[in-house]
């Protein structure tokens, strides 16, 4: 995403079910070292999932703040771009729309008003496969 001052790389994780904490630790290790990613948005279906993600963040000694932010799935389904983003402390930061406007400046606001309801998003799904690992 190209903002008013620089290009941003944003990651979006959709967690519809809670995974093992070890799975989240692997993901957190990746983001801890992925310096090209500016922020990670987690769309979560329940608070327990969010708690597991934050535990994994602690386990890998990730000291970032407001790098991983959370969006409640029900809020997103109800409010779309106006769903609230919360940080690690459960503090409300912005809505998704406000956050994107902050990144992109007035261009984003104009784009959203002109194309409300007609926008599309292209998604690249990259399933990670571990080769040669035995099941335990």
Short mmCIF file of N, CA and C in Angstrom, two decimals:
data_model
loop_
_atom_site.label_atom_id
_atom_site.label_comp_id
_atom_site.label_asym_id
_atom_site.label_seq_id
_atom_site.Cartn_x
_atom_site.Cartn_y
_atom_site.Cartn_z
N UNK A 1 0.85 -1.16 0.00
CA UNK A 1 0.00 0.00 0.00
C UNK A 1 0.90 1.23 0.00
N UNK A 2 0.62 2.15 -0.88
CA UNK A 2 1.42 3.37 -0.97
C UNK A 2 0.72 4.46 -0.19
N UNK A 3 1.40 4.96 0.82
CA UNK A 3 0.85 6.01 1.66
C UNK A 3 1.33 7.37 1.22
N UNK A 4 0.95 8.37 1.97
CA UNK A 4 1.33 9.74 1.65
C UNK A 4 2.83 9.95 1.77
N UNK A 5 3.48 9.23 2.69
CA UNK A 5 4.91 9.45 2.93
C UNK A 5 5.79 8.28 2.52
N UNK A 6 5.25 7.07 2.47
CA UNK A 6 6.06 5.90 2.12
C UNK A 6 5.17 4.74 1.72
N UNK A 7 5.77 3.68 1.25
CA UNK A 7 5.03 2.46 0.94
C UNK A 7 4.95 1.60 2.20
N UNK A 8 3.79 1.02 2.46
CA UNK A 8 3.57 0.18 3.63
C UNK A 8 3.28 -1.24 3.19
N UNK A 9 3.80 -2.18 3.95
CA UNK A 9 3.46 -3.58 3.76
C UNK A 9 2.70 -4.02 5.00
N UNK A 10 1.46 -4.41 4.80
CA UNK A 10 0.58 -4.82 5.89
C UNK A 10 0.26 -6.29 5.75
N UNK A 11 0.25 -7.01 6.86
CA UNK A 11 -0.10 -8.42 6.85
C UNK A 11 -1.44 -8.61 7.53
N UNK A 12 -2.26 -9.47 6.97
CA UNK A 12 -3.58 -9.77 7.54
C UNK A 12 -3.66 -11.26 7.82
N UNK A 13 -3.91 -11.60 9.07
CA UNK A 13 -4.06 -12.99 9.50
C UNK A 13 -5.52 -13.19 9.91
N UNK A 14 -6.15 -14.22 9.37
CA UNK A 14 -7.53 -14.54 9.71
C UNK A 14 -7.53 -15.82 10.52
N UNK A 15 -7.93 -15.72 11.78
CA UNK A 15 -7.94 -16.87 12.69
C UNK A 15 -9.38 -17.20 13.05
N UNK A 16 -9.94 -18.18 12.36
CA UNK A 16 -11.33 -18.59 12.61
C UNK A 16 -11.42 -19.68 13.67
N UNK A 17 -10.28 -20.27 14.01
CA UNK A 17 -10.23 -21.25 15.10
C UNK A 17 -8.88 -21.12 15.79
N UNK A 18 -8.85 -21.41 17.07
CA UNK A 18 -7.62 -21.30 17.84
C UNK A 18 -6.70 -22.47 17.54
N UNK A 19 -5.43 -22.15 17.30
CA UNK A 19 -4.41 -23.16 17.00
C UNK A 19 -3.58 -23.43 18.26
N UNK A 20 -2.71 -24.45 18.16
CA UNK A 20 -1.76 -24.72 19.25
C UNK A 20 -0.84 -23.52 19.39
N UNK A 21 -0.40 -23.27 20.59
CA UNK A 21 0.48 -22.12 20.83
C UNK A 21 1.78 -22.25 20.06
N UNK A 22 2.26 -23.49 19.84
CA UNK A 22 3.49 -23.68 19.07
C UNK A 22 3.34 -23.18 17.64
N UNK A 23 2.16 -23.32 17.08
CA UNK A 23 1.89 -22.81 15.72
C UNK A 23 2.00 -21.28 15.71
N UNK A 24 1.44 -20.64 16.74
CA UNK A 24 1.53 -19.19 16.82
C UNK A 24 2.97 -18.73 17.08
N UNK A 25 3.73 -19.51 17.85
CA UNK A 25 5.12 -19.16 18.11
C UNK A 25 5.92 -19.11 16.80
N UNK A 26 5.69 -20.08 15.93
CA UNK A 26 6.36 -20.09 14.63
C UNK A 26 6.00 -18.85 13.83
N UNK A 27 4.73 -18.50 13.83
CA UNK A 27 4.26 -17.31 13.11
C UNK A 27 4.87 -16.05 13.71
N UNK A 28 4.92 -15.99 15.03
CA UNK A 28 5.49 -14.81 15.71
C UNK A 28 6.98 -14.67 15.43
N UNK A 29 7.69 -15.80 15.36
CA UNK A 29 9.12 -15.74 15.02
C UNK A 29 9.29 -15.13 13.62
N UNK A 30 8.44 -15.55 12.70
CA UNK A 30 8.51 -15.00 11.35
C UNK A 30 8.32 -13.48 11.38
N UNK A 31 7.25 -13.01 12.03
CA UNK A 31 6.97 -11.57 12.06
C UNK A 31 8.03 -10.79 12.84
N UNK A 32 8.60 -11.42 13.85
CA UNK A 32 9.64 -10.75 14.64
C UNK A 32 10.83 -10.37 13.76
N UNK A 33 11.12 -11.20 12.77
CA UNK A 33 12.27 -10.96 11.90
C UNK A 33 11.90 -10.39 10.53
N UNK A 34 10.63 -10.22 10.26
CA UNK A 34 10.17 -9.70 8.96
C UNK A 34 10.12 -8.17 9.03
N UNK A 35 11.27 -7.58 8.85
CA UNK A 35 11.39 -6.12 8.99
C UNK A 35 10.65 -5.35 7.89
N UNK A 36 10.32 -6.01 6.78
CA UNK A 36 9.64 -5.33 5.68
C UNK A 36 8.15 -5.16 5.95
N UNK A 37 7.61 -5.84 6.97
CA UNK A 37 6.18 -5.74 7.28
C UNK A 37 5.99 -4.67 8.36
N UNK A 38 5.11 -3.70 8.08
CA UNK A 38 4.92 -2.57 8.98
C UNK A 38 3.90 -2.84 10.09
N UNK A 39 2.92 -3.70 9.83
CA UNK A 39 1.92 -4.00 10.87
C UNK A 39 1.21 -5.30 10.51
N UNK A 40 0.79 -6.01 11.55
CA UNK A 40 0.05 -7.27 11.37
C UNK A 40 -1.33 -7.09 11.98
N UNK A 41 -2.35 -7.30 11.16
CA UNK A 41 -3.74 -7.23 11.60
C UNK A 41 -4.25 -8.66 11.78
N UNK A 42 -4.75 -8.97 12.95
CA UNK A 42 -5.29 -10.29 13.25
C UNK A 42 -6.81 -10.18 13.36
N UNK A 43 -7.53 -10.86 12.47
CA UNK A 43 -8.98 -10.96 12.55
C UNK A 43 -9.27 -12.23 13.34
N UNK A 44 -9.80 -12.08 14.55
CA UNK A 44 -9.99 -13.23 15.44
C UNK A 44 -11.46 -13.41 15.78
N UNK A 45 -11.83 -14.69 15.97
CA UNK A 45 -13.23 -15.00 16.25
C UNK A 45 -13.56 -15.00 17.74
N UNK A 46 -12.56 -15.07 18.60
CA UNK A 46 -12.83 -15.07 20.03
C UNK A 46 -11.64 -14.52 20.79
N UNK A 47 -11.88 -14.05 22.00
CA UNK A 47 -10.83 -13.46 22.82
C UNK A 47 -9.76 -14.49 23.18
N UNK A 48 -10.13 -15.75 23.35
CA UNK A 48 -9.16 -16.79 23.69
C UNK A 48 -8.10 -16.92 22.59
N UNK A 49 -8.49 -16.80 21.35
CA UNK A 49 -7.53 -16.87 20.24
C UNK A 49 -6.54 -15.72 20.35
N UNK A 50 -7.04 -14.55 20.62
CA UNK A 50 -6.19 -13.36 20.80
C UNK A 50 -5.21 -13.59 21.94
N UNK A 51 -5.68 -14.14 23.05
CA UNK A 51 -4.82 -14.41 24.20
C UNK A 51 -3.71 -15.40 23.85
N UNK A 52 -4.03 -16.44 23.07
CA UNK A 52 -3.02 -17.42 22.67
C UNK A 52 -1.96 -16.77 21.77
N UNK A 53 -2.39 -15.91 20.88
CA UNK A 53 -1.46 -15.20 20.00
C UNK A 53 -0.51 -14.33 20.84
N UNK A 54 -1.05 -13.64 21.82
CA UNK A 54 -0.22 -12.78 22.66
C UNK A 54 0.72 -13.60 23.55
N UNK A 55 0.28 -14.77 24.00
CA UNK A 55 1.17 -15.66 24.77
C UNK A 55 2.35 -16.09 23.90
N UNK A 56 2.06 -16.44 22.66
CA UNK A 56 3.12 -16.85 21.73
C UNK A 56 4.09 -15.69 21.49
N UNK A 57 3.57 -14.49 21.40
CA UNK A 57 4.41 -13.30 21.21
C UNK A 57 5.37 -13.15 22.39
N UNK A 58 4.87 -13.37 23.59
CA UNK A 58 5.71 -13.31 24.78
C UNK A 58 6.76 -14.43 24.77
N UNK A 59 6.35 -15.63 24.38
CA UNK A 59 7.25 -16.79 24.35
C UNK A 59 8.46 -16.57 23.44
N UNK A 60 8.29 -15.83 22.36
CA UNK A 60 9.40 -15.59 21.43
C UNK A 60 10.12 -14.28 21.72
N UNK A 61 9.81 -13.67 22.87
CA UNK A 61 10.45 -12.43 23.30
C UNK A 61 10.29 -11.30 22.29
N UNK A 62 9.12 -11.20 21.72
CA UNK A 62 8.81 -10.11 20.79
C UNK A 62 8.38 -8.91 21.62
N UNK A 63 9.18 -7.86 21.60
CA UNK A 63 8.90 -6.68 22.43
C UNK A 63 8.24 -5.55 21.64
N UNK A 64 7.76 -5.85 20.45
CA UNK A 64 7.12 -4.82 19.64
C UNK A 64 5.84 -4.35 20.31
N UNK A 65 5.43 -3.12 19.99
CA UNK A 65 4.19 -2.57 20.53
C UNK A 65 3.39 -1.96 19.38
N UNK A 66 2.13 -2.31 19.34
CA UNK A 66 1.20 -1.88 18.28
C UNK A 66 1.64 -2.37 16.90
N UNK A 67 2.46 -3.39 16.85
CA UNK A 67 2.83 -4.05 15.59
C UNK A 67 1.78 -5.09 15.26
N UNK A 68 1.33 -5.83 16.29
CA UNK A 68 0.24 -6.79 16.15
C UNK A 68 -1.01 -6.14 16.72
N UNK A 69 -2.01 -5.98 15.88
CA UNK A 69 -3.28 -5.40 16.33
C UNK A 69 -4.41 -6.37 15.97
N UNK A 70 -5.54 -6.20 16.62
CA UNK A 70 -6.60 -7.19 16.53
C UNK A 70 -7.94 -6.57 16.13
N UNK A 71 -8.69 -7.35 15.36
CA UNK A 71 -10.03 -6.97 14.93
C UNK A 71 -10.94 -8.13 15.26
N UNK A 72 -12.03 -7.86 15.95
CA UNK A 72 -12.99 -8.90 16.31
C UNK A 72 -13.82 -9.27 15.08
N UNK A 73 -13.93 -10.56 14.82
CA UNK A 73 -14.65 -11.03 13.63
C UNK A 73 -16.10 -10.56 13.61
N UNK A 74 -16.80 -10.65 14.73
CA UNK A 74 -18.21 -10.23 14.77
C UNK A 74 -18.34 -8.72 14.49
N UNK A 75 -17.44 -7.94 15.06
CA UNK A 75 -17.44 -6.50 14.80
C UNK A 75 -17.18 -6.23 13.32
N UNK A 76 -16.25 -6.98 12.72
CA UNK A 76 -15.95 -6.80 11.31
C UNK A 76 -17.14 -7.19 10.43
N UNK A 77 -17.81 -8.29 10.76
CA UNK A 77 -18.98 -8.72 9.98
C UNK A 77 -20.11 -7.69 10.08
N UNK A 78 -20.23 -7.07 11.23
CA UNK A 78 -21.30 -6.09 11.45
C UNK A 78 -20.94 -4.71 10.87
N UNK A 79 -19.69 -4.27 11.06
CA UNK A 79 -19.32 -2.89 10.73
C UNK A 79 -18.35 -2.73 9.57
N UNK A 80 -17.79 -3.82 9.06
CA UNK A 80 -16.88 -3.73 7.93
C UNK A 80 -15.70 -2.83 8.23
N UNK A 81 -15.43 -1.87 7.35
CA UNK A 81 -14.30 -0.95 7.49
C UNK A 81 -14.36 -0.11 8.76
N UNK A 82 -15.55 -0.04 9.37
CA UNK A 82 -15.69 0.74 10.60
C UNK A 82 -15.54 -0.12 11.85
N UNK A 83 -15.05 -1.36 11.70
CA UNK A 83 -14.76 -2.21 12.85
C UNK A 83 -13.57 -1.63 13.61
N UNK A 84 -13.59 -1.81 14.92
CA UNK A 84 -12.57 -1.24 15.79
C UNK A 84 -11.31 -2.11 15.81
N UNK A 85 -10.15 -1.47 15.79
CA UNK A 85 -8.87 -2.14 15.96
C UNK A 85 -8.44 -1.94 17.41
N UNK A 86 -7.99 -3.04 18.05
CA UNK A 86 -7.47 -2.93 19.41
C UNK A 86 -6.01 -3.38 19.43
N UNK A 87 -5.26 -2.86 20.38
CA UNK A 87 -3.86 -3.25 20.50
C UNK A 87 -3.70 -4.37 21.52
N UNK A 88 -2.45 -4.68 21.88
CA UNK A 88 -2.16 -5.77 22.80
C UNK A 88 -2.79 -5.58 24.18
N UNK A 89 -2.99 -4.35 24.55
CA UNK A 89 -3.58 -4.04 25.87
C UNK A 89 -5.10 -3.92 25.82
N UNK A 90 -5.70 -4.31 24.71
CA UNK A 90 -7.15 -4.20 24.48
C UNK A 90 -7.62 -2.75 24.43
N UNK A 91 -6.70 -1.84 24.15
CA UNK A 91 -7.08 -0.44 23.98
C UNK A 91 -7.56 -0.23 22.55
N UNK A 92 -8.64 0.50 22.40
CA UNK A 92 -9.15 0.80 21.06
C UNK A 92 -8.22 1.82 20.42
N UNK A 93 -7.73 1.49 19.23
CA UNK A 93 -6.77 2.33 18.54
C UNK A 93 -7.48 3.21 17.52
N UNK A 94 -8.10 2.60 16.51
CA UNK A 94 -8.82 3.27 15.44
C UNK A 94 -9.80 2.27 14.86
N UNK A 95 -10.63 2.75 13.95
CA UNK A 95 -11.36 1.80 13.11
C UNK A 95 -10.41 1.43 11.96
N UNK A 96 -10.75 0.39 11.23
CA UNK A 96 -9.94 0.02 10.07
C UNK A 96 -9.88 1.18 9.09
N UNK A 97 -11.04 1.79 8.86
CA UNK A 97 -11.11 2.92 7.92
C UNK A 97 -10.20 4.06 8.37
N UNK A 98 -10.26 4.44 9.64
CA UNK A 98 -9.41 5.53 10.15
C UNK A 98 -7.93 5.18 10.02
N UNK A 99 -7.60 3.92 10.30
CA UNK A 99 -6.21 3.49 10.20
C UNK A 99 -5.71 3.58 8.77
N UNK A 100 -6.52 3.15 7.81
CA UNK A 100 -6.11 3.23 6.41
C UNK A 100 -6.02 4.69 5.96
N UNK A 101 -6.91 5.54 6.45
CA UNK A 101 -6.85 6.96 6.11
C UNK A 101 -5.58 7.58 6.67
N UNK A 102 -5.19 7.16 7.87
CA UNK A 102 -3.97 7.67 8.47
C UNK A 102 -2.75 7.30 7.62
N UNK A 103 -2.75 6.08 7.10
CA UNK A 103 -1.63 5.61 6.28
C UNK A 103 -1.63 6.29 4.92
N UNK A 104 -2.80 6.36 4.28
CA UNK A 104 -2.86 6.80 2.88
C UNK A 104 -3.21 8.26 2.69
N UNK A 105 -3.61 8.94 3.72
CA UNK A 105 -3.97 10.35 3.59
C UNK A 105 -5.32 10.53 2.91
N UNK A 106 -5.55 11.69 2.31
CA UNK A 106 -6.84 12.02 1.72
C UNK A 106 -7.20 11.15 0.54
N UNK A 107 -6.20 10.63 -0.16
CA UNK A 107 -6.47 9.77 -1.31
C UNK A 107 -7.39 8.62 -0.91
N UNK A 108 -7.11 8.00 0.22
CA UNK A 108 -7.92 6.87 0.65
C UNK A 108 -9.37 7.30 0.91
N UNK A 109 -9.55 8.41 1.59
CA UNK A 109 -10.90 8.89 1.89
C UNK A 109 -11.67 9.14 0.59
N UNK A 110 -11.02 9.79 -0.37
CA UNK A 110 -11.68 10.04 -1.66
C UNK A 110 -12.01 8.73 -2.37
N UNK A 111 -11.09 7.82 -2.36
CA UNK A 111 -11.31 6.53 -3.01
C UNK A 111 -12.47 5.78 -2.37
N UNK A 112 -12.52 5.75 -1.04
CA UNK A 112 -13.58 5.01 -0.35
C UNK A 112 -14.94 5.66 -0.57
N UNK A 113 -14.99 6.95 -0.61
CA UNK A 113 -16.28 7.62 -0.84
C UNK A 113 -16.76 7.40 -2.26
N UNK A 114 -15.86 7.45 -3.24
CA UNK A 114 -16.25 7.29 -4.64
C UNK A 114 -16.60 5.85 -5.00
N UNK A 115 -15.97 4.91 -4.34
CA UNK A 115 -16.15 3.50 -4.70
C UNK A 115 -16.77 2.68 -3.57
N UNK A 116 -17.46 3.32 -2.66
CA UNK A 116 -18.07 2.61 -1.53
C UNK A 116 -18.94 1.46 -2.05
N UNK A 117 -18.62 0.25 -1.54
CA UNK A 117 -19.39 -0.92 -1.92
C UNK A 117 -18.95 -1.56 -3.23
N UNK A 118 -17.98 -0.98 -3.93
CA UNK A 118 -17.55 -1.51 -5.23
C UNK A 118 -16.08 -1.91 -5.23
N UNK A 119 -15.44 -1.86 -4.08
CA UNK A 119 -14.01 -2.16 -4.04
C UNK A 119 -13.75 -3.66 -4.00
N UNK A 120 -12.58 -4.06 -4.44
CA UNK A 120 -12.18 -5.46 -4.40
C UNK A 120 -10.79 -5.56 -3.79
N UNK A 121 -10.50 -6.72 -3.27
CA UNK A 121 -9.20 -6.98 -2.69
C UNK A 121 -8.68 -8.26 -3.30
N UNK A 122 -7.43 -8.26 -3.72
CA UNK A 122 -6.81 -9.46 -4.25
C UNK A 122 -5.99 -10.10 -3.13
N UNK A 123 -6.20 -11.37 -2.92
CA UNK A 123 -5.55 -12.08 -1.82
C UNK A 123 -4.66 -13.17 -2.38
N UNK A 124 -3.47 -13.27 -1.82
CA UNK A 124 -2.56 -14.36 -2.16
C UNK A 124 -2.47 -15.26 -0.94
N UNK A 125 -2.92 -16.49 -1.09
CA UNK A 125 -2.89 -17.45 0.01
C UNK A 125 -1.65 -18.30 -0.14
N UNK A 126 -0.83 -18.32 0.90
CA UNK A 126 0.40 -19.10 0.87
C UNK A 126 0.34 -20.12 2.00
N UNK A 127 -0.08 -21.35 1.69
CA UNK A 127 -0.09 -22.40 2.69
C UNK A 127 1.32 -22.87 2.93
N UNK A 128 1.74 -22.87 4.18
CA UNK A 128 3.08 -23.33 4.52
C UNK A 128 3.05 -24.83 4.71
N UNK A 129 3.99 -25.52 4.09
CA UNK A 129 4.08 -26.97 4.23
C UNK A 129 5.44 -27.31 4.81
N UNK A 130 5.46 -28.20 5.77
CA UNK A 130 6.70 -28.64 6.37
C UNK A 130 7.00 -30.02 5.79
N UNK A 131 8.09 -30.14 5.09
CA UNK A 131 8.46 -31.39 4.44
C UNK A 131 9.44 -32.13 5.34
N UNK A 132 9.20 -33.44 5.51
CA UNK A 132 10.12 -34.28 6.26
C UNK A 132 9.93 -34.26 7.75
N UNK A 133 8.91 -33.58 8.25
CA UNK A 133 8.66 -33.53 9.68
C UNK A 133 7.70 -34.67 10.05
N UNK A 134 8.08 -35.46 11.01
CA UNK A 134 7.23 -36.57 11.42
C UNK A 134 6.15 -36.10 12.37
N UNK A 135 5.03 -36.77 12.34
CA UNK A 135 3.93 -36.44 13.24
C UNK A 135 4.18 -37.09 14.58
N UNK A 136 3.89 -36.34 15.65
CA UNK A 136 4.06 -36.89 17.00
C UNK A 136 2.77 -36.84 17.75
#
